[in-house]
Amino acid sequence: MTSLLTAPSAAPPVEAAPLGGRPKTRLYTLDGLRLLAALMVVCFHFIGFDNWDASPWGASTRKLFPDAHYAAAYGWLGVQLFFLISGFVICMSCWGRSLQQFAVSRLLRLYPAYWFAVLLTSGVLLLTGRLDAVPDTLSKILSNLTMLQEPIGAGDIDPVYWTLWAELRFYLLFALVAALGLTYRRVLYFCGLWLLMTVLAPHAGIPLLEIFAMPDAAPFFVGGILMFLMHRFRPTLALWILLGASWILAQGQLRNMMKSAETSVHHRLSWTICLAVISVFYVVVLAVAIKRTPLFNYRWLTTAGALTYPLYLLHEELGWEIIRSLHSHVSPWLLVTGITALMLLAAWLVHRFVERPAVRAMKRRIAPQPAG
């Protein structure tokens, strides 16, 4: 009898990567889903967020957007879709690569656009008086440039940066597996152990274990990894069992995550709707993973993927500054539509004139050169 941990020998339903290479079939659908996740977060911040004391709108968003507000109040769940896709994509991009190649690829992917966003956002907030020009502020900006401001205790220049610390911890954990060389069995063990760690860590009293357990994010990262294994090797009983466990643990964290979101929207959220949304995320990404010809797998969606990260980094604080300046002169819907379009344009400009040139320049200096 074949062990549950043995990689299936049959060919996968979607063409897998040759050893040392990337998959021959690019899943453009994931690029579109990433942009959808970012737009959900944008809607949450501009329409769902209801900060009564210091609203950039000068009024409650429930009054300004009486119907849309209650839908946008669930936009924070777009972060969970990000994490699900991240688990899939990181495992896919790391397969067949060395640890050094993996580290360099993450450095090039994360930092150029992030550095630009930190400096731009800091500059705007200094000009508008949201940041004071004092030594402590300079220290905060410099700390943010490391992307380690949360463990340092410096605080985020833009609140959206909190997810980057979660991503970094995921990369560090996955790097341990990458250092050994990725195989079906090793990645499967990693997924099982991480899920177990999310259950045990809150009760272990070990701070370092708690930091890396990430019970609210780990089930989604693991879910994405498992779906990639299904994509590369084909579904197996072990993968289905662990994927079910990741979904169960994800839904178990919903009430804790909802409490944080409810402080931002100032009303109760429906657990049933939240569960339905994350379940749809699982089903959609799973369909992309195991379907021979994924739906909506259009090449032009690479542009959507390229816009996602800069859009996410730029939209919140800069968007709120524009709202503060113009909400008295422009109708709410026109202003939200215009800001979203402006942020998409800014995201494209950052990708085209910051990310791409910076990545090319950095790659020449730090990317490992082939032997010989």
GROMACS .gro file of C-alpha atoms in nm:
model
  372
    1MET     CA    1   0.000   0.000   0.000
    2THR     CA    2   0.129   0.347  -0.092
    3SER     CA    3   0.211   0.567   0.204
    4LEU     CA    4   0.011   0.885   0.253
    5LEU     CA    5   0.341   1.074   0.252
    6THR     CA    6   0.468   0.929  -0.076
    7ALA     CA    7   0.457   1.163  -0.373
    8PRO     CA    8   0.220   1.035  -0.645
    9SER     CA    9   0.404   0.901  -0.946
   10ALA     CA   10   0.141   0.990  -1.202
   11ALA     CA   11   0.167   1.312  -1.398
   12PRO     CA   12  -0.009   1.613  -1.249
   13PRO     CA   13  -0.330   1.748  -1.402
   14VAL     CA   14  -0.153   2.074  -1.490
   15GLU     CA   15   0.198   2.073  -1.632
   16ALA     CA   16   0.450   2.090  -1.350
   17ALA     CA   17   0.788   2.251  -1.348
   18PRO     CA   18   1.091   2.060  -1.466
   19LEU     CA   19   1.357   2.018  -1.199
   20GLY     CA   20   1.518   2.353  -1.132
   21GLY     CA   21   1.263   2.545  -1.334
   22ARG     CA   22   0.924   2.708  -1.307
   23PRO     CA   23   0.591   2.562  -1.415
   24LYS     CA   24   0.547   2.561  -1.792
   25THR     CA   25   0.187   2.674  -1.755
   26ARG     CA   26   0.165   3.011  -1.584
   27LEU     CA   27  -0.143   3.055  -1.373
   28TYR     CA   28  -0.242   3.405  -1.479
   29THR     CA   29  -0.569   3.363  -1.289
   30LEU     CA   30  -0.378   3.401  -0.962
   31ASP     CA   31  -0.257   3.745  -1.078
   32GLY     CA   32  -0.618   3.850  -1.124
   33LEU     CA   33  -0.715   3.713  -0.785
   34ARG     CA   34  -0.431   3.904  -0.621
   35LEU     CA   35  -0.558   4.231  -0.766
   36LEU     CA   36  -0.911   4.141  -0.653
   37ALA     CA   37  -0.776   4.090  -0.299
   38ALA     CA   38  -0.603   4.430  -0.309
   39LEU     CA   39  -0.920   4.603  -0.432
   40MET     CA   40  -1.117   4.440  -0.149
   41VAL     CA   41  -0.874   4.595   0.099
   42VAL     CA   42  -0.898   4.932  -0.080
   43CYS     CA   43  -1.278   4.922  -0.050
   44PHE     CA   44  -1.249   4.833   0.317
   45HIS     CA   45  -1.027   5.131   0.392
   46PHE     CA   46  -1.215   5.388   0.184
   47ILE     CA   47  -1.577   5.274   0.235
   48GLY     CA   48  -1.592   5.010   0.511
   49PHE     CA   49  -1.359   5.177   0.761
   50ASP     CA   50  -1.563   5.397   0.995
   51ASN     CA   51  -1.337   5.592   1.229
   52TRP     CA   52  -1.582   5.825   1.400
   53ASP     CA   53  -1.325   6.027   1.591
   54ALA     CA   54  -1.088   6.105   1.303
   55SER     CA   55  -1.262   6.006   0.983
   56PRO     CA   56  -1.088   6.145   0.672
   57TRP     CA   57  -1.439   6.193   0.534
   58GLY     CA   58  -1.544   6.417   0.821
   59ALA     CA   59  -1.851   6.193   0.862
   60SER     CA   60  -1.948   5.831   0.909
   61THR     CA   61  -1.903   5.614   0.599
   62ARG     CA   62  -2.230   5.442   0.695
   63LYS     CA   63  -2.407   5.769   0.617
   64LEU     CA   64  -2.204   5.848   0.306
   65PHE     CA   65  -2.227   5.493   0.161
   66PRO     CA   66  -2.539   5.350   0.330
   67ASP     CA   67  -2.548   5.029   0.125
   68ALA     CA   68  -2.191   4.980   0.007
   69HIS     CA   69  -2.046   5.028   0.355
   70TYR     CA   70  -2.187   4.700   0.484
   71ALA     CA   71  -2.039   4.504   0.194
   72ALA     CA   72  -1.705   4.688   0.209
   73ALA     CA   73  -1.688   4.613   0.582
   74TYR     CA   74  -1.585   4.258   0.481
   75GLY     CA   75  -1.308   4.379   0.251
   76TRP     CA   76  -1.043   4.308   0.517
   77LEU     CA   77  -1.083   3.941   0.424
   78GLY     CA   78  -0.889   4.020   0.108
   79VAL     CA   79  -0.576   3.984   0.324
   80GLN     CA   80  -0.663   3.618   0.383
   81LEU     CA   81  -0.688   3.568   0.006
   82PHE     CA   82  -0.342   3.728  -0.022
   83PHE     CA   83  -0.203   3.478   0.228
   84LEU     CA   84  -0.365   3.183   0.051
   85ILE     CA   85  -0.218   3.286  -0.285
   86SER     CA   86   0.116   3.365  -0.123
   87GLY     CA   87   0.147   3.010   0.009
   88PHE     CA   88   0.083   2.875  -0.340
   89VAL     CA   89   0.313   3.116  -0.523
   90ILE     CA   90   0.604   3.101  -0.279
   91CYS     CA   91   0.613   2.722  -0.291
   92MET     CA   92   0.588   2.730  -0.670
   93SER     CA   93   0.858   2.993  -0.718
   94CYS     CA   94   1.092   2.823  -0.470
   95TRP     CA   95   1.067   2.473  -0.617
   96GLY     CA   96   1.396   2.365  -0.772
   97ARG     CA   97   1.580   2.672  -0.645
   98SER     CA   98   1.861   2.700  -0.395
   99LEU     CA   99   1.816   2.881  -0.067
  100GLN     CA  100   2.028   3.169  -0.202
  101GLN     CA  101   1.813   3.199  -0.512
  102PHE     CA  102   1.498   3.196  -0.299
  103ALA     CA  103   1.633   3.468  -0.067
  104VAL     CA  104   1.741   3.690  -0.357
  105SER     CA  105   1.408   3.651  -0.536
  106ARG     CA  106   1.218   3.757  -0.221
  107LEU     CA  107   1.450   4.053  -0.164
  108LEU     CA  108   1.402   4.175  -0.521
  109ARG     CA  109   1.028   4.120  -0.506
  110LEU     CA  110   0.960   4.295  -0.177
  111TYR     CA  111   1.197   4.582  -0.120
  112PRO     CA  112   1.223   4.820  -0.420
  113ALA     CA  113   0.854   4.915  -0.430
  114TYR     CA  114   0.837   4.907  -0.051
  115TRP     CA  115   1.128   5.148  -0.006
  116PHE     CA  116   0.968   5.390  -0.251
  117ALA     CA  117   0.629   5.362  -0.077
  118VAL     CA  118   0.780   5.425   0.268
  119LEU     CA  119   0.968   5.734   0.150
  120LEU     CA  120   0.675   5.873  -0.050
  121THR     CA  121   0.420   5.814   0.226
  122SER     CA  122   0.654   5.956   0.490
  123GLY     CA  123   0.716   6.266   0.279
  124VAL     CA  124   0.346   6.330   0.226
  125LEU     CA  125   0.266   6.276   0.595
  126LEU     CA  126   0.545   6.514   0.695
  127LEU     CA  127   0.410   6.779   0.459
  128THR     CA  128   0.056   6.742   0.589
  129GLY     CA  129   0.163   6.739   0.954
  130ARG     CA  130   0.061   6.378   1.018
  131LEU     CA  131   0.422   6.307   1.110
  132ASP     CA  132   0.630   6.547   1.316
  133ALA     CA  133   0.978   6.634   1.189
  134VAL     CA  134   1.160   6.517   1.502
  135PRO     CA  135   1.445   6.267   1.557
  136ASP     CA  136   1.197   6.000   1.670
  137THR     CA  137   1.017   6.029   1.336
  138LEU     CA  138   1.341   5.987   1.141
  139SER     CA  139   1.415   5.677   1.348
  140LYS     CA  140   1.066   5.543   1.270
  141ILE     CA  141   1.114   5.600   0.897
  142LEU     CA  142   1.455   5.433   0.897
  143SER     CA  143   1.315   5.139   1.095
  144ASN     CA  144   1.031   5.104   0.847
  145LEU     CA  145   1.280   5.079   0.560
  146THR     CA  146   1.402   4.750   0.710
  147MET     CA  147   1.048   4.603   0.706
  148LEU     CA  148   1.122   4.490   1.063
  149GLN     CA  149   0.952   4.782   1.238
  150GLU     CA  150   0.704   4.560   1.420
  151PRO     CA  151   0.958   4.341   1.605
  152ILE     CA  152   1.176   4.651   1.658
  153GLY     CA  153   0.874   4.826   1.812
  154ALA     CA  154   0.895   5.134   1.590
  155GLY     CA  155   0.542   5.115   1.449
  156ASP     CA  156   0.422   5.125   1.088
  157ILE     CA  157   0.433   5.443   0.880
  158ASP     CA  158   0.129   5.304   0.699
  159PRO     CA  159  -0.099   5.056   0.880
  160VAL     CA  160  -0.111   4.821   0.579
  161TYR     CA  161   0.252   4.725   0.639
  162TRP     CA  162   0.148   4.488   0.919
  163THR     CA  163   0.092   4.205   0.670
  164LEU     CA  164   0.453   4.227   0.550
  165TRP     CA  165   0.582   4.108   0.888
  166ALA     CA  166   0.353   3.805   0.857
  167GLU     CA  167   0.491   3.739   0.507
  168LEU     CA  168   0.851   3.771   0.629
  169ARG     CA  169   0.793   3.518   0.905
  170PHE     CA  170   0.644   3.278   0.651
  171TYR     CA  171   0.948   3.322   0.426
  172LEU     CA  172   1.184   3.253   0.715
  173LEU     CA  173   1.002   2.933   0.805
  174PHE     CA  174   0.982   2.814   0.445
  175ALA     CA  175   1.349   2.892   0.396
  176LEU     CA  176   1.426   2.615   0.644
  177VAL     CA  177   1.262   2.365   0.411
  178ALA     CA  178   1.419   2.524   0.104
  179ALA     CA  179   1.761   2.486   0.264
  180LEU     CA  180   1.709   2.109   0.276
  181GLY     CA  181   1.573   2.098  -0.079
  182LEU     CA  182   1.202   2.092  -0.154
  183THR     CA  183   1.041   1.752  -0.194
  184TYR     CA  184   0.680   1.643  -0.169
  185ARG     CA  185   0.737   1.469   0.163
  186ARG     CA  186   0.935   1.752   0.325
  187VAL     CA  187   0.681   2.014   0.229
  188LEU     CA  188   0.400   1.788   0.350
  189TYR     CA  189   0.573   1.745   0.688
  190PHE     CA  190   0.627   2.121   0.706
  191CYS     CA  191   0.256   2.187   0.648
  192GLY     CA  192   0.149   1.935   0.910
  193LEU     CA  193   0.396   2.061   1.170
  194TRP     CA  194   0.305   2.426   1.113
  195LEU     CA  195  -0.065   2.354   1.154
  196LEU     CA  196   0.012   2.165   1.473
  197MET     CA  197   0.224   2.458   1.593
  198THR     CA  198  -0.071   2.698   1.547
  199VAL     CA  199  -0.271   2.484   1.789
  200LEU     CA  200  -0.002   2.429   2.050
  201ALA     CA  201   0.190   2.760   2.047
  202PRO     CA  202  -0.073   2.974   2.225
  203HIS     CA  203  -0.054   2.734   2.520
  204ALA     CA  204   0.321   2.667   2.520
  205GLY     CA  205   0.438   2.989   2.683
  206ILE     CA  206   0.735   3.008   2.445
  207PRO     CA  207   0.750   3.360   2.292
  208LEU     CA  208   0.956   3.265   1.985
  209LEU     CA  209   0.718   2.979   1.905
  210GLU     CA  210   0.421   3.213   1.937
  211ILE     CA  211   0.583   3.465   1.702
  212PHE     CA  212   0.621   3.212   1.423
  213ALA     CA  213   0.305   3.009   1.482
  214MET     CA  214   0.078   3.289   1.346
  215PRO     CA  215  -0.254   3.107   1.410
  216ASP     CA  216  -0.452   3.373   1.221
  217ALA     CA  217  -0.237   3.357   0.905
  218ALA     CA  218  -0.068   3.015   0.900
  219PRO     CA  219  -0.377   2.813   0.794
  220PHE     CA  220  -0.404   3.026   0.480
  221PHE     CA  221  -0.033   3.004   0.395
  222VAL     CA  222  -0.046   2.627   0.448
  223GLY     CA  223  -0.365   2.598   0.244
  224GLY     CA  224  -0.193   2.767  -0.050
  225ILE     CA  225   0.112   2.541  -0.021
  226LEU     CA  226  -0.106   2.230  -0.019
  227MET     CA  227  -0.293   2.348  -0.326
  228PHE     CA  228   0.038   2.396  -0.506
  229LEU     CA  229   0.132   2.036  -0.421
  230MET     CA  230  -0.200   1.931  -0.573
  231HIS     CA  231  -0.117   2.138  -0.878
  232ARG     CA  232   0.229   1.990  -0.918
  233PHE     CA  233   0.169   1.628  -0.821
  234ARG     CA  234  -0.212   1.579  -0.826
  235PRO     CA  235  -0.443   1.556  -0.521
  236THR     CA  236  -0.381   1.280  -0.268
  237LEU     CA  237  -0.561   1.174   0.048
  238ALA     CA  238  -0.288   1.327   0.266
  239LEU     CA  239  -0.321   1.662   0.087
  240TRP     CA  240  -0.699   1.660   0.120
  241ILE     CA  241  -0.676   1.582   0.492
  242LEU     CA  242  -0.429   1.863   0.561
  243LEU     CA  243  -0.621   2.106   0.340
  244GLY     CA  244  -0.938   2.028   0.536
  245ALA     CA  245  -0.745   2.082   0.859
  246SER     CA  246  -0.617   2.419   0.735
  247TRP     CA  247  -0.973   2.530   0.650
  248ILE     CA  248  -1.103   2.416   0.990
  249LEU     CA  249  -0.825   2.603   1.172
  250ALA     CA  250  -0.884   2.910   0.952
  251GLN     CA  251  -1.253   2.922   1.041
  252GLY     CA  252  -1.160   2.873   1.405
  253GLN     CA  253  -0.962   3.199   1.393
  254LEU     CA  254  -1.241   3.400   1.232
  255ARG     CA  255  -1.399   3.527   1.553
  256ASN     CA  256  -1.067   3.666   1.676
  257MET     CA  257  -1.003   3.834   1.341
  258MET     CA  258  -1.358   3.970   1.332
  259LYS     CA  259  -1.310   4.146   1.667
  260SER     CA  260  -1.027   4.352   1.522
  261ALA     CA  261  -1.226   4.434   1.208
  262GLU     CA  262  -1.533   4.529   1.413
  263THR     CA  263  -1.333   4.797   1.596
  264SER     CA  264  -1.262   4.949   1.254
  265VAL     CA  265  -1.616   4.933   1.112
  266HIS     CA  266  -1.794   5.006   1.444
  267HIS     CA  267  -2.064   4.741   1.408
  268ARG     CA  268  -2.105   4.366   1.432
  269LEU     CA  269  -1.997   4.144   1.145
  270SER     CA  270  -2.156   3.817   1.042
  271TRP     CA  271  -1.947   3.507   1.116
  272THR     CA  272  -2.150   3.321   0.852
  273ILE     CA  273  -2.062   3.573   0.582
  274CYS     CA  274  -1.694   3.571   0.682
  275LEU     CA  275  -1.688   3.190   0.669
  276ALA     CA  276  -1.861   3.190   0.331
  277VAL     CA  277  -1.607   3.438   0.191
  278ILE     CA  278  -1.298   3.246   0.303
  279SER     CA  279  -1.458   2.920   0.185
  280VAL     CA  280  -1.507   3.074  -0.159
  281PHE     CA  281  -1.139   3.175  -0.154
  282TYR     CA  282  -1.038   2.815  -0.084
  283VAL     CA  283  -1.265   2.679  -0.357
  284VAL     CA  284  -1.152   2.930  -0.621
  285VAL     CA  285  -0.778   2.885  -0.561
  286LEU     CA  286  -0.827   2.508  -0.545
  287ALA     CA  287  -1.008   2.516  -0.879
  288VAL     CA  288  -0.715   2.706  -1.029
  289ALA     CA  289  -0.473   2.453  -0.884
  290ILE     CA  290  -0.631   2.128  -0.999
  291LYS     CA  291  -0.809   2.225  -1.320
  292ARG     CA  292  -0.619   2.126  -1.635
  293THR     CA  293  -0.714   2.452  -1.807
  294PRO     CA  294  -0.784   2.718  -1.538
  295LEU     CA  295  -1.069   2.957  -1.604
  296PHE     CA  296  -0.988   3.318  -1.691
  297ASN     CA  297  -0.624   3.227  -1.746
  298TYR     CA  298  -0.551   3.527  -1.967
  299ARG     CA  299  -0.200   3.657  -2.029
  300TRP     CA  300  -0.304   4.020  -1.979
  301LEU     CA  301  -0.371   3.941  -1.611
  302THR     CA  302   0.004   3.966  -1.553
  303THR     CA  303  -0.055   4.342  -1.551
  304ALA     CA  304  -0.309   4.296  -1.272
  305GLY     CA  305  -0.049   4.100  -1.076
  306ALA     CA  306   0.213   4.369  -1.133
  307LEU     CA  307  -0.020   4.641  -0.999
  308THR     CA  308  -0.120   4.454  -0.685
  309TYR     CA  309   0.178   4.507  -0.456
  310PRO     CA  310   0.233   4.881  -0.529
  311LEU     CA  311  -0.142   4.944  -0.503
  312TYR     CA  312  -0.153   4.775  -0.164
  313LEU     CA  313   0.147   4.971  -0.036
  314LEU     CA  314   0.031   5.313  -0.157
  315HIS     CA  315  -0.344   5.331  -0.119
  316GLU     CA  316  -0.429   5.377   0.250
  317GLU     CA  317  -0.251   5.679   0.397
  318LEU     CA  318  -0.212   5.858   0.064
  319GLY     CA  319  -0.574   5.790  -0.023
  320TRP     CA  320  -0.692   5.921   0.311
  321GLU     CA  321  -0.490   6.240   0.264
  322ILE     CA  322  -0.664   6.301  -0.068
  323ILE     CA  323  -1.003   6.234   0.093
  324ARG     CA  324  -0.927   6.482   0.372
  325SER     CA  325  -0.844   6.748   0.114
  326LEU     CA  326  -1.131   6.693  -0.131
  327HIS     CA  327  -1.430   6.538   0.049
  328SER     CA  328  -1.594   6.879   0.095
  329HIS     CA  329  -1.570   6.955  -0.277
  330VAL     CA  330  -1.635   6.622  -0.453
  331SER     CA  331  -1.920   6.374  -0.414
  332PRO     CA  332  -1.823   6.060  -0.216
  333TRP     CA  333  -1.867   5.809  -0.498
  334LEU     CA  334  -1.686   6.024  -0.751
  335LEU     CA  335  -1.402   6.078  -0.505
  336VAL     CA  336  -1.365   5.706  -0.423
  337THR     CA  337  -1.372   5.612  -0.791
  338GLY     CA  338  -1.120   5.881  -0.880
  339ILE     CA  339  -0.881   5.790  -0.596
  340THR     CA  340  -0.896   5.420  -0.683
  341ALA     CA  341  -0.819   5.497  -1.048
  342LEU     CA  342  -0.538   5.731  -0.941
  343MET     CA  343  -0.390   5.464  -0.713
  344LEU     CA  344  -0.401   5.207  -0.993
  345LEU     CA  345  -0.219   5.453  -1.219
  346ALA     CA  346   0.035   5.525  -0.944
  347ALA     CA  347   0.083   5.150  -0.895
  348TRP     CA  348   0.158   5.106  -1.266
  349LEU     CA  349   0.403   5.397  -1.260
  350VAL     CA  350   0.582   5.252  -0.956
  351HIS     CA  351   0.602   4.912  -1.121
  352ARG     CA  352   0.724   5.053  -1.452
  353PHE     CA  353   0.965   5.321  -1.335
  354VAL     CA  354   1.070   5.207  -0.987
  355GLU     CA  355   1.035   4.832  -0.946
  356ARG     CA  356   1.158   4.713  -1.284
  357PRO     CA  357   1.467   4.937  -1.308
  358ALA     CA  358   1.556   4.877  -0.942
  359VAL     CA  359   1.520   4.500  -0.976
  360ARG     CA  360   1.741   4.498  -1.287
  361ALA     CA  361   2.008   4.706  -1.113
  362MET     CA  362   1.998   4.501  -0.793
  363LYS     CA  363   1.997   4.170  -0.978
  364ARG     CA  364   2.325   4.256  -1.151
  365ARG     CA  365   2.487   4.312  -0.813
  366ILE     CA  366   2.339   4.049  -0.583
  367ALA     CA  367   2.184   3.772  -0.791
  368PRO     CA  368   2.393   3.453  -0.792
  369GLN     CA  369   2.579   3.399  -1.117
  370PRO     CA  370   2.575   3.058  -1.287
  371ALA     CA  371   2.888   2.847  -1.239
  372GLY     CA  372   3.146   2.849  -1.516
   0.00000   0.00000   0.00000
